[in-house]
Amino acid sequence: MRIIRYKKYESTLQLAVVNNESLVFDLPYPDFMSFVNEAEKQGKTVLALAQEFTANEPVEKYENIILTTPLDAPEVWASGVTYEKSRDARNYEATEGKLDATTFYDKVYDAERPEIFFKSTAARTVGPGQEVYLRSDSNWQIPEPELGLVINKDGKILGYIAGNDMSCRDIEGENPLYLPQAKVWKNSCSIGPAILLADAVDDPYELTITCRIFRNNEKVFDGMASVNQLKRKLDELVSYLVLDNEIFDGTVLLTGTCVVPPNEFTLTDGDTIEIEISGVGILINPVKQQAKKE
Ligand code: DO4
Ligand code: MG
């Protein structure tokens, strides 16, 4: 059972539930957190309340609607070097430059404390069909397809979402202190297309993450991973994020990447990125290069 938001009558955003047959049922709540709060008020699980609405007439089929972000996440945080593949990619990008990075990426992979960093705000985050941007001062940029956790202010995992932690490998590789610039710029984060309700998932470690990149109508990259390759537990990542922190309802925590295009690959203007998470759906974003500044 998935929660989405779609464009209704051109300008209105409509919250809705999608059942396993891909039929869409409108929900009479303004946003995802209002829906979660209503379930709590009624003493029901979010899944049980969602199921009640699927007894109504469906309003549309999933493939016929224009999706937006399923929620306005006030903040998006991200985890780093949580998969072996990510550790190896960071070691490559940094050692190809001037640094001997094997120490800090290897250390954080094995350390008790995970790497958690600030990724995005609602204004910088885009949804299905919207452009992700390429920085004008980087020549080595990739998407990072990641499982996202939608959490409430207490760190409870409410659902799962697909996320793209767009990254500049050359900027990060030059010096890890440049991480915020390698990770945060306008339209550098995408989430969607739906929130798969946590109550509807038996084992989130069985979810799979696939990334495909298209250029001039040809597939130029296709990679897949499973969440069971994650070095850490999902709750463990959340616990470090919320510790002594102020977190807001509807925050998204990305859990790290395990699908990395080959080292010689960089995104270019006009590419299309597809990130698919089993049960969540396919997050599709075109890529737009930002013009070089004088
Ligand atoms: O260490 C830098 C960031 C790593 C990251 O974003 C990831 O592993 O997904
Ligand atoms: Mg990442």
Short mmCIF file of C-alpha atoms and ligand atoms in Angstrom, two decimals:
data_model
loop_
_atom_site.label_atom_id
_atom_site.label_comp_id
_atom_site.label_asym_id
_atom_site.label_seq_id
_atom_site.Cartn_x
_atom_site.Cartn_y
_atom_site.Cartn_z
CA MET A 1 0.00 0.00 0.00
CA ARG A 2 1.57 3.26 -1.16
CA ILE A 3 0.80 6.90 -0.49
CA ILE A 4 1.24 9.42 -3.31
CA ARG A 5 0.40 13.01 -4.19
CA TYR A 6 -0.75 13.91 -7.67
CA LYS A 7 -1.80 16.99 -9.61
CA LYS A 8 -5.57 17.39 -9.73
CA TYR A 9 -7.29 20.12 -11.75
CA GLU A 10 -3.88 21.54 -12.84
CA SER A 11 -2.92 23.28 -9.60
CA THR A 12 -4.30 21.26 -6.65
CA LEU A 13 -2.16 18.60 -5.01
CA GLN A 14 -4.19 15.56 -3.98
CA LEU A 15 -3.05 12.98 -1.41
CA ALA A 16 -4.05 9.44 -2.38
CA VAL A 17 -3.47 5.77 -1.66
CA VAL A 18 -2.50 3.27 -4.37
CA ASN A 19 -3.48 -0.38 -3.91
CA ASN A 20 -1.66 -3.45 -5.21
CA GLU A 21 -3.63 -3.28 -8.47
CA SER A 22 -2.27 0.25 -9.11
CA LEU A 23 -5.66 1.88 -8.55
CA VAL A 24 -5.71 5.33 -6.99
CA PHE A 25 -8.09 6.34 -4.16
CA ASP A 26 -8.19 9.92 -2.93
CA LEU A 27 -7.56 10.63 0.75
CA PRO A 28 -9.39 13.52 2.47
CA TYR A 29 -6.25 14.86 4.20
CA PRO A 30 -4.08 17.76 3.10
CA ASP A 31 -0.75 15.95 3.45
CA PHE A 32 0.97 12.75 4.53
CA MET A 33 1.60 13.80 8.15
CA SER A 34 -2.05 14.84 8.65
CA PHE A 35 -3.02 11.37 7.47
CA VAL A 36 -0.53 9.72 9.87
CA ASN A 37 -1.81 11.88 12.74
CA GLU A 38 -5.43 11.00 11.93
CA ALA A 39 -4.62 7.27 12.07
CA GLU A 40 -3.01 7.80 15.46
CA LYS A 41 -6.05 9.79 16.69
CA GLN A 42 -8.32 6.94 15.63
CA GLY A 43 -6.04 4.38 17.31
CA LYS A 44 -5.35 2.62 13.99
CA THR A 45 -2.26 1.83 12.01
CA VAL A 46 -1.70 4.04 8.98
CA LEU A 47 -2.05 0.92 6.84
CA ALA A 48 -5.47 0.08 8.36
CA LEU A 49 -6.75 3.61 7.73
CA ALA A 50 -5.40 3.55 4.16
CA GLN A 51 -7.10 0.22 3.52
CA GLU A 52 -10.48 1.68 4.51
CA PHE A 53 -10.27 4.15 1.63
CA THR A 54 -9.52 1.44 -0.90
CA ALA A 55 -13.12 0.27 -0.45
CA ASN A 56 -14.23 3.45 -2.29
CA GLU A 57 -14.44 3.89 -6.07
CA PRO A 58 -10.94 4.38 -7.51
CA VAL A 59 -10.49 7.78 -9.10
CA GLU A 60 -7.76 6.85 -11.58
CA LYS A 61 -5.10 4.38 -12.59
CA TYR A 62 -1.59 5.06 -11.28
CA GLU A 63 -0.11 5.30 -14.80
CA ASN A 64 -2.53 8.09 -15.79
CA ILE A 65 -1.71 10.67 -13.11
CA ILE A 66 0.95 13.35 -12.77
CA LEU A 67 2.89 12.65 -9.61
CA THR A 68 4.63 15.15 -7.33
CA THR A 69 6.74 14.53 -4.22
CA PRO A 70 4.53 12.45 -1.89
CA LEU A 71 5.43 14.85 0.92
CA ASP A 72 7.28 18.12 1.49
CA ALA A 73 10.11 16.70 3.57
CA PRO A 74 11.27 19.65 5.73
CA GLU A 75 14.78 18.18 5.70
CA VAL A 76 16.55 15.35 3.95
CA TRP A 77 19.54 13.81 5.70
CA ALA A 78 21.80 11.15 4.24
CA SER A 79 24.02 8.33 5.41
CA GLY A 80 27.42 7.67 3.84
CA VAL A 81 29.70 4.69 3.26
CA THR A 82 27.10 2.23 4.51
CA TYR A 83 27.77 -0.24 1.69
CA GLU A 84 31.12 -1.77 0.68
CA LYS A 85 30.60 -0.49 -2.86
CA SER A 86 30.34 3.11 -1.65
CA ARG A 87 33.49 2.76 0.47
CA ASP A 88 35.43 1.45 -2.54
CA ALA A 89 34.10 4.24 -4.82
CA ARG A 90 35.13 6.95 -2.30
CA ASN A 91 38.56 5.41 -1.91
CA TYR A 92 38.96 5.50 -5.71
CA GLU A 93 37.82 9.10 -6.20
CA ALA A 94 40.02 10.38 -3.38
CA THR A 95 43.15 8.38 -4.17
CA GLU A 96 42.89 9.26 -7.86
CA GLY A 97 43.39 12.81 -6.59
CA LYS A 98 46.06 13.77 -4.13
CA LEU A 99 44.77 12.33 -0.88
CA ASP A 100 45.44 9.03 0.79
CA ALA A 101 41.83 8.48 1.72
CA THR A 102 41.93 4.78 2.42
CA THR A 103 42.10 5.59 6.10
CA PHE A 104 39.00 7.73 6.68
CA TYR A 105 36.54 5.94 4.35
CA ASP A 106 37.65 2.52 5.64
CA LYS A 107 37.47 3.80 9.19
CA VAL A 108 33.94 5.18 8.90
CA TYR A 109 32.74 1.97 7.24
CA ASP A 110 33.92 -0.03 10.26
CA ALA A 111 33.32 2.56 13.00
CA GLU A 112 30.51 2.35 15.52
CA ARG A 113 29.30 5.85 14.55
CA PRO A 114 27.95 6.09 10.98
CA GLU A 115 28.48 9.02 8.65
CA ILE A 116 25.28 11.11 8.62
CA PHE A 117 25.19 14.41 6.77
CA PHE A 118 22.70 17.12 5.92
CA LYS A 119 21.50 16.75 2.33
CA SER A 120 18.55 18.94 1.47
CA THR A 121 15.60 21.10 2.38
CA ALA A 122 12.10 21.04 0.87
CA ALA A 123 13.00 23.94 -1.44
CA ARG A 124 16.02 22.09 -2.90
CA THR A 125 14.26 18.75 -3.24
CA VAL A 126 12.44 17.74 -6.40
CA GLY A 127 9.98 14.95 -7.15
CA PRO A 128 8.97 12.66 -10.02
CA GLY A 129 9.46 14.16 -13.49
CA GLN A 130 11.28 17.26 -12.26
CA GLU A 131 14.81 18.13 -13.33
CA VAL A 132 17.81 17.38 -11.18
CA TYR A 133 20.62 19.83 -11.84
CA LEU A 134 24.31 19.36 -12.57
CA ARG A 135 26.69 21.78 -10.89
CA SER A 136 28.55 24.09 -13.24
CA ASP A 137 31.90 23.58 -11.44
CA SER A 138 32.13 19.78 -11.52
CA ASN A 139 33.11 17.38 -14.29
CA TRP A 140 32.30 14.11 -12.52
CA GLN A 141 28.71 13.80 -11.33
CA ILE A 142 26.58 10.75 -10.63
CA PRO A 143 23.20 9.90 -9.16
CA GLU A 144 23.20 7.97 -5.89
CA PRO A 145 20.10 5.77 -5.78
CA GLU A 146 19.18 5.20 -2.16
CA LEU A 147 16.45 3.80 0.05
CA GLY A 148 14.92 6.70 1.99
CA LEU A 149 13.21 6.41 5.37
CA VAL A 150 10.29 8.73 6.08
CA ILE A 151 10.37 9.36 9.83
CA ASN A 152 8.42 11.36 12.38
CA LYS A 153 9.93 13.74 14.91
CA ASP A 154 10.63 10.85 17.31
CA GLY A 155 12.47 8.84 14.69
CA LYS A 156 9.70 6.32 14.04
CA ILE A 157 9.95 4.88 10.51
CA LEU A 158 6.61 5.58 8.82
CA GLY A 159 7.48 4.48 5.31
CA TYR A 160 10.03 3.93 2.56
CA ILE A 161 10.74 6.15 -0.41
CA ALA A 162 13.28 6.23 -3.26
CA GLY A 163 15.89 8.98 -3.14
CA ASN A 164 18.64 10.38 -5.34
CA ASP A 165 21.65 11.82 -3.49
CA MET A 166 23.20 13.59 -6.53
CA SER A 167 26.95 13.79 -5.98
CA CYS A 168 30.08 15.41 -7.42
CA ARG A 169 32.85 12.84 -7.19
CA ASP A 170 35.62 15.25 -8.19
CA ILE A 171 34.73 17.84 -5.53
CA GLU A 172 34.45 15.27 -2.76
CA GLY A 173 37.56 13.46 -4.00
CA GLU A 174 39.61 16.65 -3.87
CA ASN A 175 39.01 17.06 -0.16
CA PRO A 176 36.36 15.47 2.13
CA LEU A 177 35.87 18.87 3.77
CA TYR A 178 34.18 19.89 0.51
CA LEU A 179 31.39 17.37 1.15
CA PRO A 180 28.60 19.96 1.54
CA GLN A 181 29.49 21.42 -1.88
CA ALA A 182 29.74 17.94 -3.41
CA LYS A 183 26.26 17.13 -2.13
CA VAL A 184 24.10 20.24 -1.72
CA TRP A 185 22.97 22.61 -4.46
CA LYS A 186 19.70 23.57 -6.12
CA ASN A 187 17.77 20.47 -7.34
CA SER A 188 20.47 18.10 -6.07
CA CYS A 189 18.03 15.79 -4.33
CA SER A 190 15.00 13.92 -5.60
CA ILE A 191 12.49 11.80 -3.66
CA GLY A 192 9.44 9.79 -4.65
CA PRO A 193 7.44 8.53 -6.40
CA ALA A 194 5.48 7.10 -3.43
CA ILE A 195 5.74 6.27 0.25
CA LEU A 196 5.53 2.54 0.81
CA LEU A 197 3.93 2.28 4.25
CA ALA A 198 6.24 0.67 6.82
CA ASP A 199 3.33 -1.40 8.19
CA ALA A 200 2.96 -2.98 4.75
CA VAL A 201 6.56 -4.25 4.61
CA ASP A 202 7.55 -7.50 6.33
CA ASP A 203 11.29 -7.15 5.82
CA PRO A 204 12.76 -3.89 4.45
CA TYR A 205 16.15 -5.60 3.99
CA GLU A 206 14.57 -7.57 1.15
CA LEU A 207 13.90 -4.40 -0.85
CA THR A 208 15.98 -3.97 -3.98
CA ILE A 209 17.34 -0.77 -5.53
CA THR A 210 17.82 -0.47 -9.30
CA CYS A 211 19.23 2.47 -11.20
CA ARG A 212 19.06 3.00 -14.97
CA ILE A 213 20.45 5.95 -16.88
CA PHE A 214 19.36 6.80 -20.43
CA ARG A 215 21.16 9.01 -22.97
CA ASN A 216 19.72 9.74 -26.42
CA ASN A 217 17.14 6.97 -25.87
CA GLU A 218 19.84 4.40 -25.08
CA LYS A 219 20.46 2.82 -21.72
CA VAL A 220 24.00 3.75 -20.69
CA PHE A 221 23.93 2.34 -17.14
CA ASP A 222 21.94 -0.32 -15.33
CA GLY A 223 22.81 -1.46 -11.81
CA MET A 224 21.06 -3.17 -8.95
CA ALA A 225 21.62 -3.86 -5.25
CA SER A 226 19.74 -5.23 -2.29
CA VAL A 227 19.20 -3.49 1.04
CA ASN A 228 20.47 -6.65 2.75
CA GLN A 229 23.98 -5.59 1.62
CA LEU A 230 23.69 -2.61 4.00
CA LYS A 231 26.41 -2.74 6.66
CA ARG A 232 24.16 -1.19 9.32
CA LYS A 233 20.60 -1.51 10.57
CA LEU A 234 18.02 1.06 9.48
CA ASP A 235 17.06 1.81 13.11
CA GLU A 236 20.73 2.30 13.95
CA LEU A 237 21.05 5.04 11.30
CA VAL A 238 17.88 6.73 12.56
CA SER A 239 19.07 6.59 16.17
CA TYR A 240 22.24 8.52 15.30
CA LEU A 241 20.25 11.12 13.36
CA VAL A 242 17.78 11.86 16.16
CA LEU A 243 20.25 11.73 19.06
CA ASP A 244 20.23 15.17 20.75
CA ASN A 245 18.88 16.61 17.50
CA GLU A 246 15.64 18.34 16.62
CA ILE A 247 14.00 16.38 13.83
CA PHE A 248 10.71 17.32 12.21
CA ASP A 249 7.74 15.18 11.18
CA GLY A 250 8.18 13.93 7.63
CA THR A 251 11.98 14.11 7.58
CA VAL A 252 13.65 11.76 5.08
CA LEU A 253 16.85 9.88 5.90
CA LEU A 254 18.65 8.42 2.87
CA THR A 255 20.53 5.26 3.81
CA GLY A 256 23.51 5.31 1.44
CA THR A 257 24.30 4.05 -2.02
CA CYS A 258 25.28 0.62 -3.24
CA VAL A 259 24.83 1.24 -6.98
CA VAL A 260 27.69 3.25 -8.45
CA PRO A 261 28.21 3.78 -12.20
CA PRO A 262 31.69 2.91 -13.56
CA ASN A 263 34.47 5.33 -12.59
CA GLU A 264 34.68 6.80 -16.13
CA PHE A 265 30.95 7.67 -16.11
CA THR A 266 29.59 11.18 -15.60
CA LEU A 267 26.04 12.48 -16.08
CA THR A 268 25.38 14.94 -18.90
CA ASP A 269 22.63 17.38 -19.82
CA GLY A 270 19.59 15.56 -21.22
CA ASP A 271 20.19 12.23 -19.45
CA THR A 272 17.26 10.57 -17.72
CA ILE A 273 17.70 8.79 -14.38
CA GLU A 274 15.38 6.04 -13.21
CA ILE A 275 15.60 4.81 -9.63
CA GLU A 276 13.38 1.87 -8.80
CA ILE A 277 12.80 0.44 -5.35
CA SER A 278 10.74 -2.73 -5.16
CA GLY A 279 7.28 -1.95 -3.81
CA VAL A 280 7.89 1.82 -3.93
CA GLY A 281 7.95 2.45 -7.68
CA ILE A 282 10.18 4.21 -10.20
CA LEU A 283 11.48 7.72 -9.57
CA ILE A 284 12.25 9.33 -12.94
CA ASN A 285 14.17 12.60 -13.34
CA PRO A 286 15.65 14.36 -16.36
CA VAL A 287 19.09 15.90 -15.91
CA LYS A 288 19.82 19.59 -16.58
CA GLN A 289 23.31 21.11 -16.76
CA GLN A 290 23.70 24.50 -15.06
CA ALA A 291 25.51 27.04 -17.24
CA LYS A 292 29.12 27.90 -16.35
CA LYS A 293 29.31 31.16 -14.43
CA GLU A 294 31.65 33.95 -15.59
O1 DO4 B 1 31.26 9.98 2.23
C1 DO4 B 1 30.58 10.61 1.53
C2 DO4 B 1 29.20 10.37 1.10
C3 DO4 B 1 28.87 8.93 0.88
C4 DO4 B 1 27.48 8.73 0.35
O2 DO4 B 1 26.74 9.63 0.03
C5 DO4 B 1 26.98 7.34 0.22
O3 DO4 B 1 27.68 6.40 0.61
O4 DO4 B 1 25.88 7.18 -0.26
MG MG B 2 24.84 8.95 -0.90
#
